[in-house]
Amino acid sequence: MAKQGQSESGSETTGLGSKGLEGLTTAANRAATSGPAGRKGLPPVHLWNPPFCGDLDMRIAPDGTWFYMGTPIGRPALVRLFSTILKREDGKHFLVTPVEKVGIRVDDAPFLAVEMQTDEDARGRLLRFRTNVDDWVDCEKGHGLRFEAAEDGGLTPYLHVRADLWAKVTRALYYDLVDMGEQRMVDGQEMFGIESGGEFFAMADASQVRDAL
């Protein structure tokens, strides 16, 4: 006989996972409207510390596609809903409600930055990014860009969306960033980077970027 919280095969089941996609959607809907007076917007997942209930067979692929039990979730509204209860702790990603927390797999970053707009404010240029779940993020202090080495020898930019959740910037937008980049001295070193929201986000050593291009 399987222990409580396990299936007969020995794999762990969870309250959220055992409900199937329909039950998971219902739980996510309740969590998403559990803020003050059920207000619209993102739920306060940073305030929730429910018990861990195991891992769920849900995965976010590098291209931003969400899978449940190996099948792509084809409804954008459902992906958007699940993204609102996403949380990262100690390098791992979870879906959380006020009463449960289940682990999911994220192959790279949970979001993609798929569109960029250039605006101006009192600080100068302000870059605004739209994610694949239709969140708009201003690139500024607290929502900066970081750059990591890519397998092809170039760089991959990531945008901080919220609470240690990041969006990978698409390759097309990366080239746009390079086109508008500039060189500045940072701590005595010539760096190539991007200015947005009154902040300078260093991409790499200026000579390294020139060589990569």
N, CA and C of each residue as an Amber inpcrd file, in Angstrom:
protein
   639
   0.8530000  -1.1890000   0.0000000   0.0000000   0.0000000   0.0000000
   0.8910000   1.2420000   0.0000000   0.5400000   2.1850000  -0.8490000
   1.3420000   3.3980000  -0.9150000   1.0930000   4.2540000   0.3040000
   2.1350000   4.9560000   0.7190000   1.9930000   5.8700000   1.8430000
   1.1350000   7.0590000   1.4370000   0.6000000   7.7420000   2.4600000
  -0.1840000   8.9390000   2.1880000   0.7010000   9.9490000   1.4680000
   0.1570000  10.5500000   0.3700000   0.9210000  11.5270000  -0.3990000
   1.7290000  10.9030000  -1.5100000   1.5870000   9.5450000  -1.6930000
   2.2930000   8.8910000  -2.7830000   1.3130000   8.0590000  -3.5820000
   1.6350000   7.8980000  -4.8720000   0.8450000   7.0150000  -5.7090000
   1.3340000   5.5910000  -5.5330000   0.6300000   4.6180000  -6.1370000
   1.0300000   3.2240000  -6.0260000   2.4080000   2.9870000  -6.6360000
   2.7850000   3.8420000  -7.6270000   4.0850000   3.6750000  -8.2610000
   5.2020000   4.2700000  -7.4300000   4.8350000   4.9500000  -6.3360000
   5.8460000   5.5230000  -5.4640000   6.1340000   6.9770000  -5.7480000
   5.6040000   7.5070000  -6.8440000   5.8420000   8.9130000  -7.1440000
   4.9300000   9.7620000  -6.2790000   5.4250000  10.9340000  -5.9290000
   4.6900000  11.7750000  -4.9930000   3.5620000  12.5060000  -5.6960000
   2.4180000  12.5470000  -5.0590000   1.3020000  13.3240000  -5.5660000
   1.0700000  14.4930000  -4.6300000   0.3040000  15.4580000  -5.0880000
   0.0480000  16.6500000  -4.2900000  -1.4180000  16.9980000  -4.3350000
  -1.8380000  17.8410000  -3.4090000  -3.2120000  18.3060000  -3.4210000
  -3.5440000  19.0290000  -4.7080000  -2.6460000  19.9140000  -5.1510000
  -2.8830000  20.6240000  -6.4010000  -2.8050000  19.6730000  -7.5830000
  -1.7310000  18.8810000  -7.6380000  -1.5170000  18.0160000  -8.7870000
  -2.5800000  16.9420000  -8.9290000  -3.0800000  16.4130000  -7.8060000
  -4.0470000  15.3280000  -7.8720000  -5.4160000  15.8000000  -8.3420000
  -5.6070000  17.1170000  -8.4390000  -6.8960000  17.6460000  -8.8750000
  -7.0150000  17.6940000 -10.3900000  -5.9370000  17.4670000 -11.1200000
  -5.9670000  17.5980000 -12.5570000  -5.9260000  19.0580000 -12.9550000
  -5.8880000  19.2840000 -14.2510000  -5.7380000  20.6570000 -14.7400000
  -6.9290000  21.5300000 -14.3640000  -8.1270000  20.9580000 -14.3860000
  -9.3210000  21.7370000 -14.0380000  -9.2770000  22.1670000 -12.5700000
  -8.9230000  21.2240000 -11.6930000  -8.8370000  21.5620000 -10.2820000
  -7.7080000  22.5180000  -9.9920000  -6.5980000  22.3410000 -10.7070000
  -5.4650000  23.2410000 -10.5520000  -5.8470000  24.6610000 -10.9630000
  -6.6230000  24.7590000 -12.0440000  -7.0890000  26.0670000 -12.5090000
  -7.9860000  26.7260000 -11.4700000  -8.8700000  25.9400000 -10.8650000
  -9.7640000  26.4810000  -9.8310000  -8.9690000  26.9950000  -8.6380000
  -7.9750000  26.2220000  -8.2080000  -7.1430000  26.6360000  -7.0780000
  -6.3510000  27.8980000  -7.4160000  -5.8450000  27.9630000  -8.6550000
  -5.0930000  29.1470000  -9.0750000  -5.9870000  30.3720000  -9.1340000
  -7.2180000  30.1890000  -9.6050000  -8.1650000  31.3100000  -9.6430000
  -8.4590000  31.8430000  -8.2510000  -8.6480000  30.9420000  -7.3200000
  -8.9150000  31.3700000  -5.9410000  -7.7250000  32.1210000  -5.3660000
  -6.5270000  31.6100000  -5.6380000  -5.3220000  32.2700000  -5.1310000
  -5.1320000  33.6380000  -5.7640000  -5.4200000  33.7280000  -7.0720000
  -5.2030000  34.9790000  -7.7930000  -6.1350000  36.0860000  -7.3270000
  -7.2710000  35.7260000  -6.7220000  -8.2190000  36.7350000  -6.2470000
  -8.2570000  36.8110000  -4.7250000  -7.2110000  36.3000000  -4.0930000
  -7.2000000  36.2620000  -2.6270000  -6.5580000  37.5000000  -2.0040000
  -6.2290000  38.4950000  -2.8300000  -5.6810000  39.7390000  -2.2960000
  -6.7570000  40.5450000  -1.5990000  -6.4380000  41.7290000  -1.1090000
  -7.4140000  42.5700000  -0.4230000  -8.6440000  42.8150000  -1.2820000
  -9.7850000  42.4300000  -0.7620000 -11.0740000  42.6410000  -1.4100000
 -11.1180000  42.0100000  -2.8010000 -10.3150000  40.9510000  -2.9990000
 -10.3090000  40.2850000  -4.2890000  -9.8850000  41.1840000  -5.4300000
  -9.0400000  42.1620000  -5.1420000  -8.6550000  43.1440000  -6.1600000
  -7.9290000  42.4770000  -7.3110000  -8.0150000  43.1160000  -8.4770000
  -7.3080000  42.6090000  -9.6350000  -5.8210000  42.9060000  -9.4940000
  -5.0250000  42.1650000 -10.2350000  -3.5870000  42.3530000 -10.1550000
  -2.9320000  41.0850000  -9.6540000  -1.6460000  41.1860000  -9.3820000
  -0.9010000  40.0130000  -8.9450000  -1.1880000  39.7040000  -7.4800000
  -1.4010000  38.4370000  -7.1480000  -1.6200000  38.0650000  -5.7450000
  -0.3210000  38.2040000  -4.9560000  -0.4030000  38.3630000  -3.6530000
   0.7950000  38.5980000  -2.8250000   1.5400000  37.3030000  -2.5040000
   2.0460000  36.6230000  -3.5410000   2.6890000  35.3310000  -3.3240000
   3.9370000  35.4510000  -2.4510000   4.5560000  36.6470000  -2.4370000
   5.7560000  36.8280000  -1.6150000   5.4450000  36.7470000  -0.1280000
   4.1670000  36.8750000   0.2290000   3.7630000  36.8080000   1.6330000
   3.3160000  35.4050000   2.0390000   3.2130000  34.5090000   1.0720000
   2.6900000  33.1750000   1.3540000   3.8350000  32.1980000   1.5970000
   3.7390000  31.4550000   2.6610000   4.7280000  30.4230000   2.9830000
   4.0200000  29.1280000   3.3850000   3.2650000  28.5530000   2.4440000
   2.5370000  27.3130000   2.7600000   3.4790000  26.1110000   2.7620000
   3.0280000  24.9810000   3.2570000   3.8730000  23.7800000   3.2460000
   4.0940000  23.2700000   1.8330000   5.2680000  22.6760000   1.6160000
   5.6040000  22.0820000   0.3240000   4.8640000  20.7600000   0.1730000
   4.1820000  20.5910000  -0.9480000   3.3460000  19.4130000  -1.1470000
   3.8550000  18.5030000  -2.2570000   5.1010000  18.6800000  -2.6760000
   5.6540000  17.8060000  -3.6970000   5.8010000  18.5120000  -5.0330000
   6.2750000  17.7610000  -6.0160000   6.4990000  18.2940000  -7.3510000
   5.3280000  17.9740000  -8.2650000   5.0270000  18.9260000  -9.1230000
   3.9450000  18.7890000 -10.0980000   4.5540000  18.5370000 -11.4700000
   3.9050000  17.7500000 -12.2940000   4.4030000  17.4720000 -13.6420000
   4.0500000  18.6420000 -14.5560000   4.6980000  19.7590000 -14.2950000
   4.5080000  20.9570000 -15.1080000   5.8880000  21.5230000 -15.4210000
   6.0690000  21.9600000 -16.6670000   7.3750000  22.4330000 -17.1100000
   7.2230000  23.6480000 -17.9960000   8.1540000  24.5920000 -17.8460000
   8.2250000  25.7400000 -18.7400000   9.4650000  25.5570000 -19.6060000
   9.2660000  25.3980000 -20.9090000  10.3560000  25.1500000 -21.8470000
  11.1180000  26.4460000 -22.1330000  12.3080000  26.3440000 -22.7260000
  13.1010000  27.5440000 -23.0210000  12.3920000  28.5620000 -23.9170000
  11.4400000  28.0880000 -24.7700000  10.7300000  29.0160000 -25.6480000
   9.4910000  29.6090000 -24.9880000   9.3170000  29.3670000 -23.6770000
   8.1910000  29.9340000 -22.9410000   6.9420000  29.0840000 -22.9240000
   6.9420000  27.9340000 -23.6180000   5.7710000  27.0650000 -23.6350000
   5.6200000  26.3450000 -22.2960000   4.3990000  26.3680000 -21.7600000
   4.0950000  25.6470000 -20.5280000   3.5360000  24.2610000 -20.8870000
   4.0240000  23.2290000 -20.1950000   3.5480000  21.8660000 -20.3940000
   2.9480000  21.3490000 -19.0910000   1.8390000  20.6220000 -19.2210000
   1.2620000  19.9170000 -18.0740000   1.1550000  18.4520000 -18.4390000
   1.8390000  17.6020000 -17.6940000   1.8800000  16.1660000 -17.9450000
   2.2990000  15.8810000 -19.3860000   3.2820000  16.6410000 -19.8560000
   3.8470000  16.4210000 -21.1830000   3.0950000  17.0520000 -22.3350000
   1.9510000  17.6730000 -22.0580000   1.1270000  18.2800000 -23.1090000
   1.1800000  19.8020000 -23.0050000   1.4220000  20.4910000 -24.1270000
   1.4500000  21.9590000 -24.0660000   0.1040000  22.5260000 -23.5990000
   0.1760000  23.5410000 -22.7730000  -1.0280000  24.2620000 -22.3640000
  -1.2900000  25.3200000 -23.4290000  -2.3150000  25.0890000 -24.2380000
  -2.5430000  25.9390000 -25.3980000  -3.3880000  27.1660000 -25.1520000
  -3.8540000  27.3540000 -23.9220000  -4.7150000  28.5040000 -23.6360000
  -3.8900000  29.6030000 -22.9860000  -3.6500000  30.7120000 -23.7020000
  -2.8390000  31.8050000 -23.1370000  -3.3810000  32.3320000 -21.8120000
  -4.7040000  32.3860000 -21.6710000  -5.2750000  32.8890000 -20.4260000
  -4.9290000  31.9860000 -19.2580000  -4.8370000  30.6870000 -19.5070000
  -4.5010000  29.7430000 -18.4460000  -3.0250000  29.8720000 -18.0640000
  -2.1720000  30.0220000 -19.0670000  -0.7530000  30.2470000 -18.7910000
  -0.5740000  31.5340000 -17.9870000  -1.2910000  32.5610000 -18.3720000
  -1.2340000  33.8340000 -17.6460000  -1.6640000  33.6290000 -16.1880000
  -2.7180000  32.8790000 -15.9770000  -3.2110000  32.6320000 -14.6210000
  -2.1570000  31.9330000 -13.7780000  -1.5760000  30.8590000 -14.3090000
  -0.5640000  30.1350000 -13.5440000   0.6620000  31.0050000 -13.2720000
   0.9810000  31.8820000 -14.2000000   2.1620000  32.7380000 -14.0090000
   1.9940000  33.6960000 -12.8410000   0.7530000  34.0080000 -12.4880000
   0.5260000  34.9560000 -11.3870000   0.7700000  34.3270000 -10.0230000
   0.8070000  32.9950000  -9.9480000   1.0680000  32.3510000  -8.6490000
   2.4230000  31.6460000  -8.6620000   3.2940000  32.1230000  -9.5370000
   4.6420000  31.5720000  -9.6390000   5.5640000  32.2480000  -8.6290000
   6.3960000  31.4350000  -8.0050000   7.3190000  31.9480000  -6.9930000
   8.6500000  31.2090000  -7.1170000   9.7380000  31.9170000  -6.8090000
  11.0570000  31.2840000  -6.8360000  11.6900000  31.3880000  -5.4620000
  12.1890000  30.2560000  -4.9920000  12.8740000  30.1990000  -3.7040000
  14.0930000  29.2970000  -3.8370000  15.2350000  29.8000000  -3.4060000
  16.4760000  29.0050000  -3.4210000  16.7560000  28.4030000  -4.7890000
  16.4890000  29.1840000  -5.8370000  16.7800000  28.7410000  -7.1890000
  15.7640000  27.7960000  -7.7920000  14.7000000  27.4610000  -7.0700000
  13.6700000  26.5650000  -7.5710000  12.3600000  27.3280000  -7.7550000
  11.5410000  26.8360000  -8.6790000  10.2750000  27.5010000  -8.9860000
   9.0990000  26.6850000  -8.4570000   8.0940000  27.4050000  -8.0050000
   6.9160000  26.7840000  -7.4050000   5.6570000  27.5160000  -7.8560000
   4.5510000  26.7940000  -7.8560000   3.2330000  27.4070000  -7.8860000
   2.7260000  27.3930000  -6.4500000   2.2310000  28.5300000  -5.9920000
   1.8190000  28.6250000  -4.5920000   0.4080000  29.1740000  -4.4680000
  -0.2940000  28.6830000  -3.4770000  -1.5480000  29.2580000  -3.0050000
  -1.3420000  29.5400000  -1.5170000  -2.2950000  30.1570000  -0.8580000
  -2.1010000  30.3830000   0.5790000  -1.9430000  29.1090000   1.3970000
  -2.3300000  27.9460000   0.8390000  -2.3000000  26.7160000   1.6330000
  -1.3950000  25.6280000   1.0670000  -0.9170000  25.7660000  -0.1660000
  -0.1070000  24.7190000  -0.7820000   1.0140000  25.3180000  -1.6230000
   2.0810000  24.5520000  -1.7770000   3.1930000  24.9290000  -2.6490000
   3.6790000  23.6830000  -3.3600000   3.7360000  23.7440000  -4.7080000
   4.1980000  22.6000000  -5.4880000   5.3240000  23.0450000  -6.4170000
   6.2930000  22.1710000  -6.5920000   7.4260000  22.4840000  -7.4360000
   7.1380000  22.2210000  -8.9030000   7.6570000  23.0790000  -9.7780000
   7.5730000  22.8630000 -11.2130000   8.9720000  23.0170000 -11.8080000
   9.1500000  22.5720000 -13.0310000  10.4470000  22.6440000 -13.6920000
  10.4790000  23.8150000 -14.6590000  11.5250000  24.6160000 -14.5790000
  11.7390000  25.7230000 -15.5120000  13.0910000  25.4930000 -16.1720000
  13.0860000  25.2770000 -17.4800000  14.3150000  24.9220000 -18.1780000
  15.3110000  26.0680000 -18.2460000  14.8070000  27.2890000 -18.3830000
  15.6860000  28.4600000 -18.4730000  15.1170000  29.5650000 -17.5970000
  14.3540000  30.4650000 -18.1780000  13.6700000  31.5130000 -17.4060000
  12.1660000  31.2990000 -17.5530000  11.3720000  31.6760000 -16.5590000
   9.9340000  31.4170000 -16.6450000   9.1980000  32.2940000 -17.6500000
   9.7970000  33.4320000 -18.0300000   9.1420000  34.3370000 -18.9590000
  10.0530000  34.6420000 -20.1400000   9.4530000  35.1460000 -21.2130000
  10.1790000  35.7050000 -22.3390000   9.8050000  37.1740000 -22.4860000
  10.7880000  38.0200000 -22.7760000  10.5240000  39.4030000 -23.1530000
  10.4160000  39.4300000 -24.6650000   9.2150000  39.6930000 -25.1830000
   8.9410000  39.5110000 -26.6110000   8.7250000  40.8190000 -27.3620000
   8.5990000  41.9150000 -26.6360000   8.3770000  43.2200000 -27.2850000
   9.0610000  44.2930000 -26.4590000   9.5820000  45.3140000 -27.1380000
  10.2570000  46.4070000 -26.4420000   9.7990000  47.7410000 -27.0100000
   9.5170000  48.6720000 -26.1360000   9.1890000  50.0370000 -26.5140000
  10.1950000  50.9840000 -25.8850000  10.4900000  52.0480000 -26.5880000
  11.4100000  53.0630000 -26.0860000  10.6370000  54.3260000 -25.7800000
  10.6410000  54.7260000 -24.5130000   9.9710000  55.9380000 -24.0780000
  10.9940000  56.8980000 -23.4860000  10.5210000  58.0540000 -23.0920000
  11.3590000  59.0500000 -22.4310000  10.6460000  59.5190000 -21.1640000
  11.4210000  59.7380000 -20.1030000  10.8810000  60.3950000 -18.9190000
  11.9470000  61.3360000 -18.3840000  11.7560000  61.8230000 -17.1670000
  12.6900000  62.8120000 -16.6150000  14.1040000  62.2470000 -16.4950000
  14.2460000  60.9560000 -16.4520000  15.5540000  60.3240000 -16.3190000
  16.2380000  60.0960000 -17.6630000  15.5030000  60.3190000 -18.7410000
  16.0320000  60.0520000 -20.0730000  15.3150000  58.8750000 -20.6980000
  16.0630000  58.0290000 -21.4070000  15.4470000  56.8930000 -22.0930000
  14.9320000  55.8570000 -21.0940000  13.7500000  55.3330000 -21.4150000
  13.1580000  54.2680000 -20.6060000  12.7140000  53.1580000 -21.5360000
  13.2920000  51.9910000 -21.3530000  12.8960000  50.8220000 -22.1290000
  11.7960000  50.0670000 -21.3960000  10.7660000  49.7320000 -22.1340000
   9.6440000  48.9840000 -21.5710000   9.5060000  47.6790000 -22.3390000
   9.3840000  46.5850000 -21.5930000   9.3260000  45.2630000 -22.2010000
   7.9810000  44.5980000 -21.8970000   7.4470000  43.9180000 -22.9080000
   6.2470000  43.0920000 -22.7130000   6.6670000  41.6350000 -22.6870000
   6.1780000  40.9080000 -21.6970000   6.5010000  39.4880000 -21.6000000
   5.4780000  38.6580000 -22.3720000   5.7620000  37.3870000 -22.4880000
   4.8610000  36.4780000 -23.2000000   3.5550000  36.2310000 -22.4550000
   3.4440000  36.7020000 -21.2120000   2.1690000  36.6060000 -20.4910000
   1.5440000  37.9890000 -20.3240000   2.0000000  38.9380000 -21.1680000
   1.4140000  40.2790000 -21.2690000   1.6070000  41.1560000 -20.0390000
   2.6890000  40.9250000 -19.3160000   3.1050000  41.8830000 -18.2920000
   4.0210000  42.9110000 -18.9490000   3.8610000  44.1870000 -18.5820000
   4.7770000  45.2260000 -19.0350000   5.7220000  45.5630000 -17.8890000
   7.0130000  45.5930000 -18.1920000   8.0350000  45.8300000 -17.1760000
   8.9210000  46.9840000 -17.6330000   9.0270000  48.0200000 -16.8100000
   9.9470000  49.1210000 -17.0790000  11.3490000  48.7160000 -16.6540000
  12.3000000  48.8720000 -17.5490000  13.6910000  48.5370000 -17.2380000
  14.3130000  49.7000000 -16.4800000  14.5180000  49.5100000 -15.1960000
  15.0180000  50.5620000 -14.3220000  15.6100000  49.9070000 -13.0850000
  15.9420000  50.6940000 -12.0860000  16.4660000  50.1400000 -10.8580000
  15.4470000  49.1750000 -10.2410000  15.8980000  47.9850000  -9.8860000
  14.9990000  46.9680000  -9.3600000  14.4240000  46.0680000 -10.4320000
  14.5120000  46.4870000 -11.6900000  14.0350000  45.6810000 -12.8130000
  15.0620000  45.7750000 -13.9330000  16.2660000  45.3950000 -13.5980000
  17.3820000  45.5970000 -14.5010000  17.6080000  44.4570000 -15.4750000
  18.6110000  44.6740000 -16.3250000  19.0570000  43.6800000 -17.2790000
  20.3470000  43.0340000 -16.7900000  20.4640000  41.7480000 -16.9880000
  21.7440000  41.0640000 -16.7890000  22.0410000  40.2800000 -18.0560000
  23.3070000  39.9990000 -18.2790000  23.7220000  39.3540000 -19.5190000
  24.5790000  38.1380000 -19.1840000  24.2560000  37.0190000 -19.8210000
  25.0030000  35.7890000 -19.6000000  25.5610000  35.2760000 -20.9180000
  26.6770000  34.5720000 -20.8400000  27.2980000  34.0110000 -22.0400000
  26.3760000  32.9720000 -22.6660000  26.2070000  33.0670000 -23.9870000
  25.3750000  32.1220000 -24.7270000  26.2510000  31.0290000 -25.3320000
  25.6250000  29.9190000 -25.7050000  26.3690000  28.7940000 -26.2510000
  27.0610000  29.1470000 -27.5620000  26.4960000  30.1020000 -28.3090000
  27.0820000  30.4700000 -29.5960000  28.2030000  31.4890000 -29.4610000
  28.5700000  31.8060000 -28.2320000  29.6450000  32.7610000 -28.0030000
  29.1770000  34.1800000 -27.7970000  27.8980000  34.4420000 -28.0310000
  27.3410000  35.7700000 -27.8090000  26.8570000  35.9280000 -26.3830000
  25.8760000  36.7880000 -26.2220000  25.3170000  37.0520000 -24.9010000
  23.8050000  36.8880000 -24.9310000  23.2480000  36.4650000 -23.8210000
  21.8000000  36.3580000 -23.6620000  21.3560000  37.3050000 -22.5580000
  20.4770000  38.2640000 -22.8640000  19.9960000  39.1850000 -21.8310000
  18.7980000  38.6060000 -21.0820000  18.7210000  38.9430000 -19.8070000
  17.5820000  38.5920000 -18.9690000  17.0980000  39.8470000 -18.2610000
  15.7830000  39.9860000 -18.1640000  15.1630000  41.1310000 -17.4990000
  14.5210000  40.6770000 -16.2000000  14.7990000  41.4080000 -15.1100000
  14.1780000  41.0700000 -13.8270000  12.7310000  41.5370000 -13.8360000
  11.8120000  40.6000000 -13.7370000  10.3840000  40.9220000 -13.7740000
   9.8710000  41.2530000 -12.3830000  10.0730000  40.3260000 -11.4360000
   9.6480000  40.5580000 -10.0560000  10.1710000  39.4230000  -9.1810000
  10.5170000  39.7400000  -7.9700000  10.7990000  38.7550000  -6.9230000
  11.6090000  37.5620000  -7.4160000  12.7510000  37.8270000  -8.0190000
  13.6720000  36.7910000  -8.4970000  13.0940000  35.9680000  -9.6370000
  12.1280000  36.4940000 -10.3490000  11.6120000  35.8770000 -11.5620000
  12.1120000  36.6850000 -12.7540000  12.6540000  35.9920000 -13.7520000
  13.3200000  36.6570000 -14.8650000  12.6720000  36.3000000 -16.1920000
  12.8390000  37.2090000 -17.1480000  12.4010000  36.9720000 -18.5220000
  13.6180000  36.9590000 -19.4330000  13.7230000  35.9300000 -20.2510000
  14.7870000  35.9080000 -21.2550000  14.3850000  36.8090000 -22.4140000
  15.2700000  37.7030000 -22.7930000  15.0000000  38.6310000 -23.8910000
  15.2510000  37.9070000 -25.2070000  14.3040000  37.9970000 -26.1220000
  14.4380000  37.2850000 -27.3900000  15.6480000  37.7760000 -28.1670000
  16.0920000  36.9360000 -29.0960000  17.2950000  37.2520000 -29.8650000
  17.1100000  38.5260000 -30.6850000  15.9290000  38.7110000 -31.2600000
  15.6800000  39.9080000 -32.0650000  15.8190000  41.1690000 -31.2210000
  15.2870000  41.1300000 -29.9950000  15.3900000  42.3010000 -29.1190000
  16.8260000  42.4880000 -28.6400000  17.5560000  41.4030000 -28.4890000
  18.9690000  41.5130000 -28.1070000  19.7300000  42.3350000 -29.1380000
  19.4870000  42.0830000 -30.4130000  20.1710000  42.8580000 -31.4530000
  19.7650000  44.3300000 -31.3970000  18.4960000  44.6000000 -31.0500000
  18.0600000  45.9900000 -30.8870000  18.8110000  46.6540000 -29.7320000
  19.0140000  45.9070000 -28.6510000  19.7530000  46.4480000 -27.5150000
  21.2000000  46.7570000 -27.9030000  21.7960000  45.8570000 -28.6590000
  23.1740000  46.0920000 -29.1000000  23.2560000  47.3530000 -29.9510000
  22.2710000  47.5400000 -30.8330000  22.2710000  48.7160000 -31.7110000
  22.2090000  50.0190000 -30.9190000  21.5130000  50.0130000 -29.7840000
  21.3840000  51.2500000 -29.0110000  22.3730000  51.3210000 -27.8300000
  23.2560000  50.3360000 -27.7530000  24.2210000  50.3190000 -26.6610000
  25.2940000  51.3920000 -26.7950000  26.0260000  51.5980000 -25.7290000
  27.0800000  52.6110000 -25.6940000  28.1880000  52.1680000 -24.7510000
  29.3240000  52.8270000 -24.8930000  30.4700000  52.5250000 -24.0420000
  30.5780000  53.5560000 -22.9310000  30.8650000  53.0520000 -21.7300000
  31.0560000  53.9360000 -20.5780000  32.1420000  53.3430000 -19.6970000
  32.7520000  54.2230000 -18.9320000  33.7270000  53.7700000 -17.9540000
  32.9940000  53.3790000 -16.6800000  33.1930000  52.1550000 -16.2280000
  32.5670000  51.6540000 -15.0060000  33.6820000  51.1220000 -14.1130000
  33.8880000  51.7940000 -12.9950000  34.9550000  51.3930000 -12.0610000
  36.3020000  51.2750000 -12.7680000  36.5700000  52.2440000 -13.6310000
  37.8530000  52.2770000 -14.3090000  37.9880000  51.3490000 -15.4920000
  36.9040000  50.6610000 -15.8830000  36.9420000  49.7280000 -17.0010000
  35.9480000  50.1650000 -18.0620000  36.3540000  50.1080000 -19.3240000
  35.4720000  50.4880000 -20.4200000  34.4660000  49.3660000 -20.6630000
  33.1920000  49.6750000 -20.4610000  32.1340000  48.6880000 -20.5890000
  31.1510000  49.1030000 -21.6670000  30.5580000  48.1100000 -22.2810000
  29.4850000  48.3260000 -23.2500000  28.1820000  47.9380000 -22.5700000
  27.1570000  48.7970000 -22.6810000  25.9080000  48.4910000 -22.0090000
  24.7610000  49.3460000 -22.4830000  23.6820000  49.3070000 -21.7280000
  22.4260000  49.9520000 -22.0960000  21.9880000  50.8780000 -20.9660000
  21.5540000  52.0710000 -21.3410000  20.9830000  52.9780000 -20.3510000
  19.4620000  52.9270000 -20.4260000  18.8300000  52.8470000 -19.2670000
  17.3730000  52.8640000 -19.2020000  16.9590000  53.2490000 -17.7910000
  15.9780000  54.1260000 -17.6800000  15.4580000  54.5090000 -16.3770000
  16.4880000  55.1230000 -15.4580000  17.4670000  55.8240000 -16.0260000
  18.4870000  56.4640000 -15.2080000  19.5740000  55.5230000 -14.7230000
  19.5820000  54.2620000 -15.1910000  20.5800000  53.2750000 -14.7990000
  21.3580000  52.8090000 -16.0330000  22.6060000  52.4070000 -15.8060000
  23.4180000  51.8410000 -16.8740000  23.6210000  50.3630000 -16.5750000
  23.1920000  49.5180000 -17.5030000  23.2920000  48.0790000 -17.3250000
  24.4110000  47.5620000 -18.2240000  25.5290000  47.2280000 -17.5990000
  26.7050000  46.8080000 -18.3460000  26.4630000  45.4520000 -18.9910000
  26.8050000  45.3580000 -20.2470000  26.6380000  44.1170000 -20.9920000
  27.9030000  43.2660000 -20.9010000  29.0340000  43.8740000 -21.1720000
  30.3000000  43.1540000 -21.1330000  31.4220000  44.1660000 -21.3140000
  32.6340000  43.6890000 -21.1690000  33.7960000  44.5110000 -21.4940000
  33.6640000  44.9860000 -22.9390000  33.9240000  46.2620000 -23.1680000
  33.7110000  46.8510000 -24.4950000  34.4770000  46.1000000 -25.5810000
  35.7140000  45.7170000 -25.3260000  36.4900000  45.0060000 -26.3290000
  35.8990000  43.6240000 -26.6040000  35.3550000  42.9840000 -25.5710000
  34.7410000  41.6700000 -25.7430000  33.5310000  41.7520000 -26.6540000
  32.7140000  42.8030000 -26.4690000  31.5280000  42.9760000 -27.2920000
  31.9370000  43.2530000 -28.7370000  32.9490000  44.0780000 -28.9300000
  33.4080000  44.3710000 -30.2960000  33.8570000  43.0880000 -30.9780000
  34.5490000  42.2280000 -30.2670000  35.0260000  40.9780000 -30.8420000
  33.8600000  40.0540000 -31.1830000  32.8330000  40.0610000 -30.3160000
  31.6770000  39.1760000 -30.5390000  30.8550000  39.6000000 -31.7560000
  30.8790000  40.9030000 -32.0460000  30.1250000  41.4010000 -33.1780000
  30.9060000  41.2250000 -34.4770000
